[in-house]
């Protein structure tokens, strides 16, 4: 994720499955199934351990990057989740506010009641909370206001191509306005080209993410990319 001056603010952890026959699979192909089979907690936790460990090593190298990690709404029923995440993060010497937890809007709204307590306790510990794929989940204003999110990520359906699509642009603009009123940071997902970049800049998004910035890449490659990004882009 980049800020408007193109400085690197955060990186999102993206799950991939190296399948022996089907090649490299994106989350679309396995997350919903893992949720159905109640395997999602195990998968998420394995990702957390790998990602937080890696992030701890990057922080020791001196970066003050944040890390965004996707959390399934299904996991928010686990009462000891805030303590579990907190001890992993603390063990790696990472401040809680350098971690942003992303929860998909549509799945969250289905079991909001049971999730609220866990979300509130995560936020009290100072973890960042992001509402992901915003615009696809029909949250009401009252619901949004009842959850302590501090970041809203507009779904790429309303970002990529928005310059030429008045309906998408209307949703993008209203999402930015809403986030402002609720005092949340706004992230535009799916910025794939310069025209998307210009559009999200014009409507006032705070942060930008997408193929135009970088394609998803393995951690060792990202380490090199990160080292040179600021040098290449900030005069
Ligand atoms: O639901 P969530 O926003 O966490 O989805 C992230 C997924 O979106 C990742 O698997 C990633 O590969 C994909 N992605 C990231 N940036 C872009 C982009 O600019 N365009 C498209 N089409 N997909 C993207
Ligand atoms: Mn996400």
mmCIF file of C-alpha atoms and ligand atoms in Angstrom:
data_model
loop_
_atom_site.group_PDB
_atom_site.id
_atom_site.type_symbol
_atom_site.label_atom_id
_atom_site.label_comp_id
_atom_site.label_asym_id
_atom_site.label_seq_id
_atom_site.Cartn_x
_atom_site.Cartn_y
_atom_site.Cartn_z
ATOM 1 C CA UNK A 1 0.000 0.000 0.000
ATOM 2 C CA UNK A 2 1.268 3.433 -0.973
ATOM 3 C CA UNK A 3 0.364 6.854 0.319
ATOM 4 C CA UNK A 4 -0.384 9.648 -2.149
ATOM 5 C CA UNK A 5 3.275 10.731 -2.224
ATOM 6 C CA UNK A 6 4.126 7.132 -3.253
ATOM 7 C CA UNK A 7 5.821 6.196 -0.023
ATOM 8 C CA UNK A 8 5.414 2.605 1.057
ATOM 9 C CA UNK A 9 3.133 2.352 4.093
ATOM 10 C CA UNK A 10 2.018 -1.260 4.351
ATOM 11 C CA UNK A 11 2.132 -4.668 2.698
ATOM 12 C CA UNK A 12 -0.751 -7.146 2.585
ATOM 13 C CA UNK A 13 -0.161 -10.828 3.224
ATOM 14 C CA UNK A 14 -1.761 -12.839 0.414
ATOM 15 C CA UNK A 15 -2.333 -16.586 0.664
ATOM 16 C CA UNK A 16 -1.275 -18.813 -2.225
ATOM 17 C CA UNK A 17 -1.459 -22.589 -2.602
ATOM 18 C CA UNK A 18 1.259 -24.252 -4.647
ATOM 19 C CA UNK A 19 -0.837 -27.148 -5.918
ATOM 20 C CA UNK A 20 1.054 -30.155 -7.348
ATOM 21 C CA UNK A 21 -1.147 -30.410 -10.472
ATOM 22 C CA UNK A 22 -3.000 -27.128 -10.803
ATOM 23 C CA UNK A 23 -0.088 -24.779 -10.159
ATOM 24 C CA UNK A 24 -0.240 -21.647 -8.035
ATOM 25 C CA UNK A 25 -3.773 -21.039 -6.745
ATOM 26 C CA UNK A 26 -5.221 -17.713 -5.517
ATOM 27 C CA UNK A 27 -7.413 -17.498 -2.368
ATOM 28 C CA UNK A 28 -10.579 -17.519 -4.494
ATOM 29 C CA UNK A 29 -9.951 -21.230 -5.175
ATOM 30 C CA UNK A 30 -9.625 -22.414 -1.589
ATOM 31 C CA UNK A 31 -10.663 -19.953 1.166
ATOM 32 C CA UNK A 32 -14.441 -20.505 0.923
ATOM 33 C CA UNK A 33 -13.881 -24.289 0.938
ATOM 34 C CA UNK A 34 -11.569 -24.030 3.962
ATOM 35 C CA UNK A 35 -14.325 -22.072 5.731
ATOM 36 C CA UNK A 36 -16.939 -24.715 4.866
ATOM 37 C CA UNK A 37 -14.704 -27.511 6.161
ATOM 38 C CA UNK A 38 -13.842 -25.564 9.346
ATOM 39 C CA UNK A 39 -10.175 -25.570 8.382
ATOM 40 C CA UNK A 40 -9.943 -21.810 8.150
ATOM 41 C CA UNK A 41 -8.617 -21.225 11.699
ATOM 42 C CA UNK A 42 -5.709 -23.578 11.054
ATOM 43 C CA UNK A 43 -4.960 -22.009 7.682
ATOM 44 C CA UNK A 44 -5.153 -18.474 9.070
ATOM 45 C CA UNK A 45 -2.962 -19.328 12.015
ATOM 46 C CA UNK A 46 -0.309 -20.909 9.811
ATOM 47 C CA UNK A 47 -0.286 -17.725 7.700
ATOM 48 C CA UNK A 48 -0.097 -15.542 10.806
ATOM 49 C CA UNK A 49 2.897 -17.453 12.162
ATOM 50 C CA UNK A 50 4.774 -17.269 8.864
ATOM 51 C CA UNK A 51 3.886 -13.650 8.162
ATOM 52 C CA UNK A 52 4.434 -12.238 11.651
ATOM 53 C CA UNK A 53 7.779 -14.068 11.891
ATOM 54 C CA UNK A 54 8.865 -12.601 8.554
ATOM 55 C CA UNK A 55 7.576 -9.163 9.480
ATOM 56 C CA UNK A 56 9.470 -9.259 12.799
ATOM 57 C CA UNK A 57 12.701 -9.872 10.853
ATOM 58 C CA UNK A 58 11.950 -6.968 8.493
ATOM 59 C CA UNK A 59 11.227 -4.667 11.453
ATOM 60 C CA UNK A 60 14.578 -5.589 13.027
ATOM 61 C CA UNK A 61 16.201 -4.590 9.742
ATOM 62 C CA UNK A 62 14.818 -1.107 10.363
ATOM 63 C CA UNK A 63 11.662 -0.769 8.279
ATOM 64 C CA UNK A 64 8.623 0.907 9.824
ATOM 65 C CA UNK A 65 6.232 -0.683 7.381
ATOM 66 C CA UNK A 66 2.850 -1.980 8.582
ATOM 67 C CA UNK A 67 1.510 -5.408 7.709
ATOM 68 C CA UNK A 68 -2.085 -6.185 6.704
ATOM 69 C CA UNK A 69 -3.394 -9.689 7.280
ATOM 70 C CA UNK A 70 -6.766 -11.094 6.227
ATOM 71 C CA UNK A 71 -8.851 -12.616 8.965
ATOM 72 C CA UNK A 72 -11.932 -14.741 8.243
ATOM 73 C CA UNK A 73 -15.160 -13.588 9.874
ATOM 74 C CA UNK A 74 -15.504 -17.250 10.965
ATOM 75 C CA UNK A 75 -12.503 -16.835 13.271
ATOM 76 C CA UNK A 76 -14.118 -13.939 15.122
ATOM 77 C CA UNK A 77 -16.200 -16.363 17.174
ATOM 78 C CA UNK A 78 -13.031 -17.530 18.980
ATOM 79 C CA UNK A 79 -13.052 -15.662 22.298
ATOM 80 C CA UNK A 80 -9.320 -15.896 23.013
ATOM 81 C CA UNK A 81 -8.334 -14.673 19.508
ATOM 82 C CA UNK A 82 -7.206 -11.174 20.627
ATOM 83 C CA UNK A 83 -4.878 -12.634 23.271
ATOM 84 C CA UNK A 84 -3.575 -15.281 20.862
ATOM 85 C CA UNK A 85 -2.708 -12.723 18.166
ATOM 86 C CA UNK A 86 -1.319 -10.297 20.733
ATOM 87 C CA UNK A 87 1.129 -12.821 22.181
ATOM 88 C CA UNK A 88 2.398 -13.859 18.734
ATOM 89 C CA UNK A 89 2.904 -10.224 17.734
ATOM 90 C CA UNK A 90 4.572 -9.283 21.034
ATOM 91 C CA UNK A 91 6.870 -12.346 20.864
ATOM 92 C CA UNK A 92 8.164 -10.975 17.563
ATOM 93 C CA UNK A 93 8.761 -7.510 19.063
ATOM 94 C CA UNK A 94 6.191 -5.850 16.824
ATOM 95 C CA UNK A 95 3.992 -2.983 18.099
ATOM 96 C CA UNK A 96 0.285 -3.844 17.855
ATOM 97 C CA UNK A 97 -0.500 -0.765 15.789
ATOM 98 C CA UNK A 98 1.817 -1.988 12.995
ATOM 99 C CA UNK A 99 -0.631 -4.844 12.306
ATOM 100 C CA UNK A 100 -3.844 -4.213 10.354
ATOM 101 C CA UNK A 101 -6.433 -6.990 10.432
ATOM 102 C CA UNK A 102 -8.703 -7.122 7.378
ATOM 103 C CA UNK A 103 -12.187 -8.584 7.561
ATOM 104 C CA UNK A 104 -14.370 -8.917 4.459
ATOM 105 C CA UNK A 105 -17.494 -6.815 4.688
ATOM 106 C CA UNK A 106 -19.989 -9.362 3.307
ATOM 107 C CA UNK A 107 -18.985 -12.209 5.629
ATOM 108 C CA UNK A 108 -18.738 -9.982 8.657
ATOM 109 C CA UNK A 109 -22.265 -8.684 8.359
ATOM 110 C CA UNK A 110 -23.658 -12.229 8.450
ATOM 111 C CA UNK A 111 -22.486 -12.860 12.012
ATOM 112 C CA UNK A 112 -21.933 -9.408 13.363
ATOM 113 C CA UNK A 113 -23.282 -9.996 16.867
ATOM 114 C CA UNK A 114 -20.805 -12.700 17.838
ATOM 115 C CA UNK A 115 -17.908 -10.814 16.223
ATOM 116 C CA UNK A 116 -18.345 -7.445 17.884
ATOM 117 C CA UNK A 117 -16.788 -8.408 21.206
ATOM 118 C CA UNK A 118 -13.638 -9.881 19.624
ATOM 119 C CA UNK A 119 -13.305 -6.906 17.247
ATOM 120 C CA UNK A 120 -13.684 -4.396 20.063
ATOM 121 C CA UNK A 121 -11.009 -6.132 22.131
ATOM 122 C CA UNK A 122 -8.596 -6.261 19.170
ATOM 123 C CA UNK A 123 -9.088 -2.556 18.590
ATOM 124 C CA UNK A 124 -8.625 -1.793 22.316
ATOM 125 C CA UNK A 125 -5.222 -3.444 22.080
ATOM 126 C CA UNK A 126 -4.497 -0.984 19.276
ATOM 127 C CA UNK A 127 -4.491 -3.398 16.332
ATOM 128 C CA UNK A 128 -5.644 -1.746 13.121
ATOM 129 C CA UNK A 129 -9.011 -3.033 11.869
ATOM 130 C CA UNK A 130 -9.856 -2.764 8.175
ATOM 131 C CA UNK A 131 -13.155 -3.491 6.509
ATOM 132 C CA UNK A 132 -12.180 -5.307 3.292
ATOM 133 C CA UNK A 133 -13.908 -5.499 -0.125
ATOM 134 C CA UNK A 134 -16.126 -2.604 0.926
ATOM 135 C CA UNK A 135 -19.161 -1.996 -1.263
ATOM 136 C CA UNK A 136 -19.971 -5.671 -1.771
ATOM 137 C CA UNK A 137 -21.584 -6.373 1.591
ATOM 138 C CA UNK A 138 -24.566 -4.087 2.164
ATOM 139 C CA UNK A 139 -23.597 -2.848 5.630
ATOM 140 C CA UNK A 140 -25.926 -0.275 7.079
ATOM 141 C CA UNK A 141 -24.572 2.984 8.410
ATOM 142 C CA UNK A 142 -25.599 1.991 11.929
ATOM 143 C CA UNK A 143 -23.656 -1.284 11.660
ATOM 144 C CA UNK A 144 -20.560 0.449 10.337
ATOM 145 C CA UNK A 145 -20.710 2.904 13.170
ATOM 146 C CA UNK A 146 -21.012 0.150 15.778
ATOM 147 C CA UNK A 147 -17.748 -1.538 14.763
ATOM 148 C CA UNK A 148 -14.443 0.037 15.733
ATOM 149 C CA UNK A 149 -12.881 -0.065 12.232
ATOM 150 C CA UNK A 150 -10.240 2.510 11.500
ATOM 151 C CA UNK A 151 -9.718 1.673 7.812
ATOM 152 C CA UNK A 152 -12.038 1.051 4.875
ATOM 153 C CA UNK A 153 -10.816 -0.732 1.733
ATOM 154 C CA UNK A 154 -12.973 -0.027 -1.293
ATOM 155 C CA UNK A 155 -13.443 -3.178 -3.369
ATOM 156 C CA UNK A 156 -11.603 -3.192 -6.683
ATOM 157 C CA UNK A 157 -14.926 -3.513 -8.537
ATOM 158 C CA UNK A 158 -15.410 0.212 -7.819
ATOM 159 C CA UNK A 159 -11.809 1.199 -8.457
ATOM 160 C CA UNK A 160 -10.430 -0.445 -11.580
ATOM 161 C CA UNK A 161 -12.052 1.252 -14.563
ATOM 162 C CA UNK A 162 -13.928 3.769 -12.371
ATOM 163 C CA UNK A 163 -12.794 6.664 -14.570
ATOM 164 C CA UNK A 164 -14.983 5.351 -17.404
ATOM 165 C CA UNK A 165 -17.801 3.974 -15.267
ATOM 166 C CA UNK A 166 -20.061 6.570 -13.602
ATOM 167 C CA UNK A 167 -21.811 4.017 -11.360
ATOM 168 C CA UNK A 168 -18.527 2.621 -10.027
ATOM 169 C CA UNK A 169 -17.251 6.161 -9.519
ATOM 170 C CA UNK A 170 -20.370 7.103 -7.552
ATOM 171 C CA UNK A 171 -19.798 4.161 -5.186
ATOM 172 C CA UNK A 172 -16.108 5.015 -4.880
ATOM 173 C CA UNK A 173 -16.897 8.651 -4.083
ATOM 174 C CA UNK A 174 -19.592 7.840 -1.523
ATOM 175 C CA UNK A 175 -17.333 5.293 0.162
ATOM 176 C CA UNK A 176 -14.631 7.943 0.552
ATOM 177 C CA UNK A 177 -17.157 10.404 1.997
ATOM 178 C CA UNK A 178 -18.508 7.817 4.396
ATOM 179 C CA UNK A 179 -15.041 6.837 5.593
ATOM 180 C CA UNK A 180 -14.191 10.512 6.174
ATOM 181 C CA UNK A 181 -17.288 11.058 8.281
ATOM 182 C CA UNK A 182 -16.565 7.953 10.350
ATOM 183 C CA UNK A 183 -12.921 9.006 10.713
ATOM 184 C CA UNK A 184 -11.474 6.045 8.840
ATOM 185 C CA UNK A 185 -8.521 5.834 6.469
ATOM 186 C CA UNK A 186 -9.642 4.952 2.910
ATOM 187 C CA UNK A 187 -7.701 2.477 0.786
ATOM 188 C CA UNK A 188 -8.399 1.933 -2.919
ATOM 189 C CA UNK A 189 -7.836 -1.708 -3.906
ATOM 190 C CA UNK A 190 -7.242 -2.872 -7.471
ATOM 191 C CA UNK A 191 -5.442 0.154 -8.889
ATOM 192 C CA UNK A 192 -4.196 -1.453 -12.075
ATOM 193 C CA UNK A 193 -3.170 1.493 -14.256
ATOM 194 C CA UNK A 194 -2.428 5.199 -14.309
ATOM 195 C CA UNK A 195 -6.026 6.124 -15.038
ATOM 196 C CA UNK A 196 -7.175 4.243 -11.884
ATOM 197 C CA UNK A 197 -4.431 6.012 -9.932
ATOM 198 C CA UNK A 198 -5.539 9.456 -11.170
ATOM 199 C CA UNK A 199 -9.152 8.664 -10.345
ATOM 200 C CA UNK A 200 -8.554 7.528 -6.760
ATOM 201 C CA UNK A 201 -6.266 10.475 -6.199
ATOM 202 C CA UNK A 202 -8.969 12.847 -7.467
ATOM 203 C CA UNK A 203 -11.608 11.447 -5.109
ATOM 204 C CA UNK A 204 -9.225 11.649 -2.159
ATOM 205 C CA UNK A 205 -8.296 8.084 -1.175
ATOM 206 C CA UNK A 206 -5.491 8.011 1.405
ATOM 207 C CA UNK A 207 -3.795 4.796 0.330
ATOM 208 C CA UNK A 208 -3.499 2.848 -2.895
ATOM 209 C CA UNK A 209 -2.884 -0.815 -3.593
ATOM 210 C CA UNK A 210 -2.943 -2.936 -6.733
ATOM 211 C CA UNK A 211 -1.053 -4.236 -9.754
ATOM 212 C CA UNK A 212 -0.041 -0.704 -10.754
ATOM 213 C CA UNK A 213 2.071 -0.571 -7.592
ATOM 214 C CA UNK A 214 3.226 -4.185 -7.530
ATOM 215 C CA UNK A 215 2.015 -7.661 -8.392
ATOM 216 C CA UNK A 216 1.782 -10.159 -5.526
ATOM 217 C CA UNK A 217 5.261 -11.643 -4.953
ATOM 218 C CA UNK A 218 7.039 -14.046 -2.590
ATOM 219 C CA UNK A 219 8.525 -12.605 0.621
ATOM 220 C CA UNK A 220 12.198 -12.790 -0.439
ATOM 221 C CA UNK A 221 11.409 -10.924 -3.654
ATOM 222 C CA UNK A 222 9.392 -8.334 -1.736
ATOM 223 C CA UNK A 223 12.347 -7.707 0.515
ATOM 224 C CA UNK A 224 14.432 -6.551 -2.471
ATOM 225 C CA UNK A 225 11.518 -4.641 -3.974
ATOM 226 C CA UNK A 226 10.929 -2.794 -0.692
ATOM 227 C CA UNK A 227 14.559 -1.796 -0.341
ATOM 228 C CA UNK A 228 14.645 -0.059 -3.685
ATOM 229 C CA UNK A 229 11.098 1.337 -3.853
ATOM 230 C CA UNK A 230 11.584 4.451 -1.747
ATOM 231 C CA UNK A 231 14.880 5.268 -3.458
ATOM 232 C CA UNK A 232 13.283 4.941 -6.895
ATOM 233 C CA UNK A 233 10.154 6.907 -6.111
ATOM 234 C CA UNK A 234 10.939 9.632 -3.659
ATOM 235 C CA UNK A 235 13.087 12.376 -4.994
HETATM 236 O O1 LIG B 1 -10.204 -9.785 -0.770
HETATM 237 P P1 LIG B 1 -8.855 -9.145 -0.848
HETATM 238 O O2 LIG B 1 -8.925 -7.690 -1.167
HETATM 239 O O3 LIG B 1 -7.990 -9.420 0.383
HETATM 240 O O4 LIG B 1 -8.174 -9.844 -2.116
HETATM 241 C C1 LIG B 1 -6.823 -9.753 -2.395
HETATM 242 C C2 LIG B 1 -6.587 -10.488 -3.709
HETATM 243 O O5 LIG B 1 -6.674 -9.551 -4.790
HETATM 244 C C3 LIG B 1 -5.209 -11.115 -3.785
HETATM 245 O O6 LIG B 1 -5.267 -12.487 -3.989
HETATM 246 C C4 LIG B 1 -4.491 -10.384 -4.919
HETATM 247 O O7 LIG B 1 -3.758 -11.240 -5.747
HETATM 248 C C5 LIG B 1 -5.615 -9.724 -5.701
HETATM 249 N N1 LIG B 1 -5.196 -8.392 -6.206
HETATM 250 C C6 LIG B 1 -4.346 -7.519 -5.620
HETATM 251 N N2 LIG B 1 -4.212 -6.385 -6.368
HETATM 252 C C7 LIG B 1 -5.008 -6.553 -7.466
HETATM 253 C C8 LIG B 1 -5.276 -5.751 -8.632
HETATM 254 O O8 LIG B 1 -4.790 -4.630 -8.811
HETATM 255 N N3 LIG B 1 -6.164 -6.273 -9.529
HETATM 256 C C9 LIG B 1 -6.734 -7.494 -9.361
HETATM 257 N N4 LIG B 1 -7.568 -7.933 -10.319
HETATM 258 N N5 LIG B 1 -6.480 -8.284 -8.313
HETATM 259 C C10 LIG B 1 -5.633 -7.827 -7.355
HETATM 260 MN MN1 LIG B 2 -7.558 -8.007 1.875
#
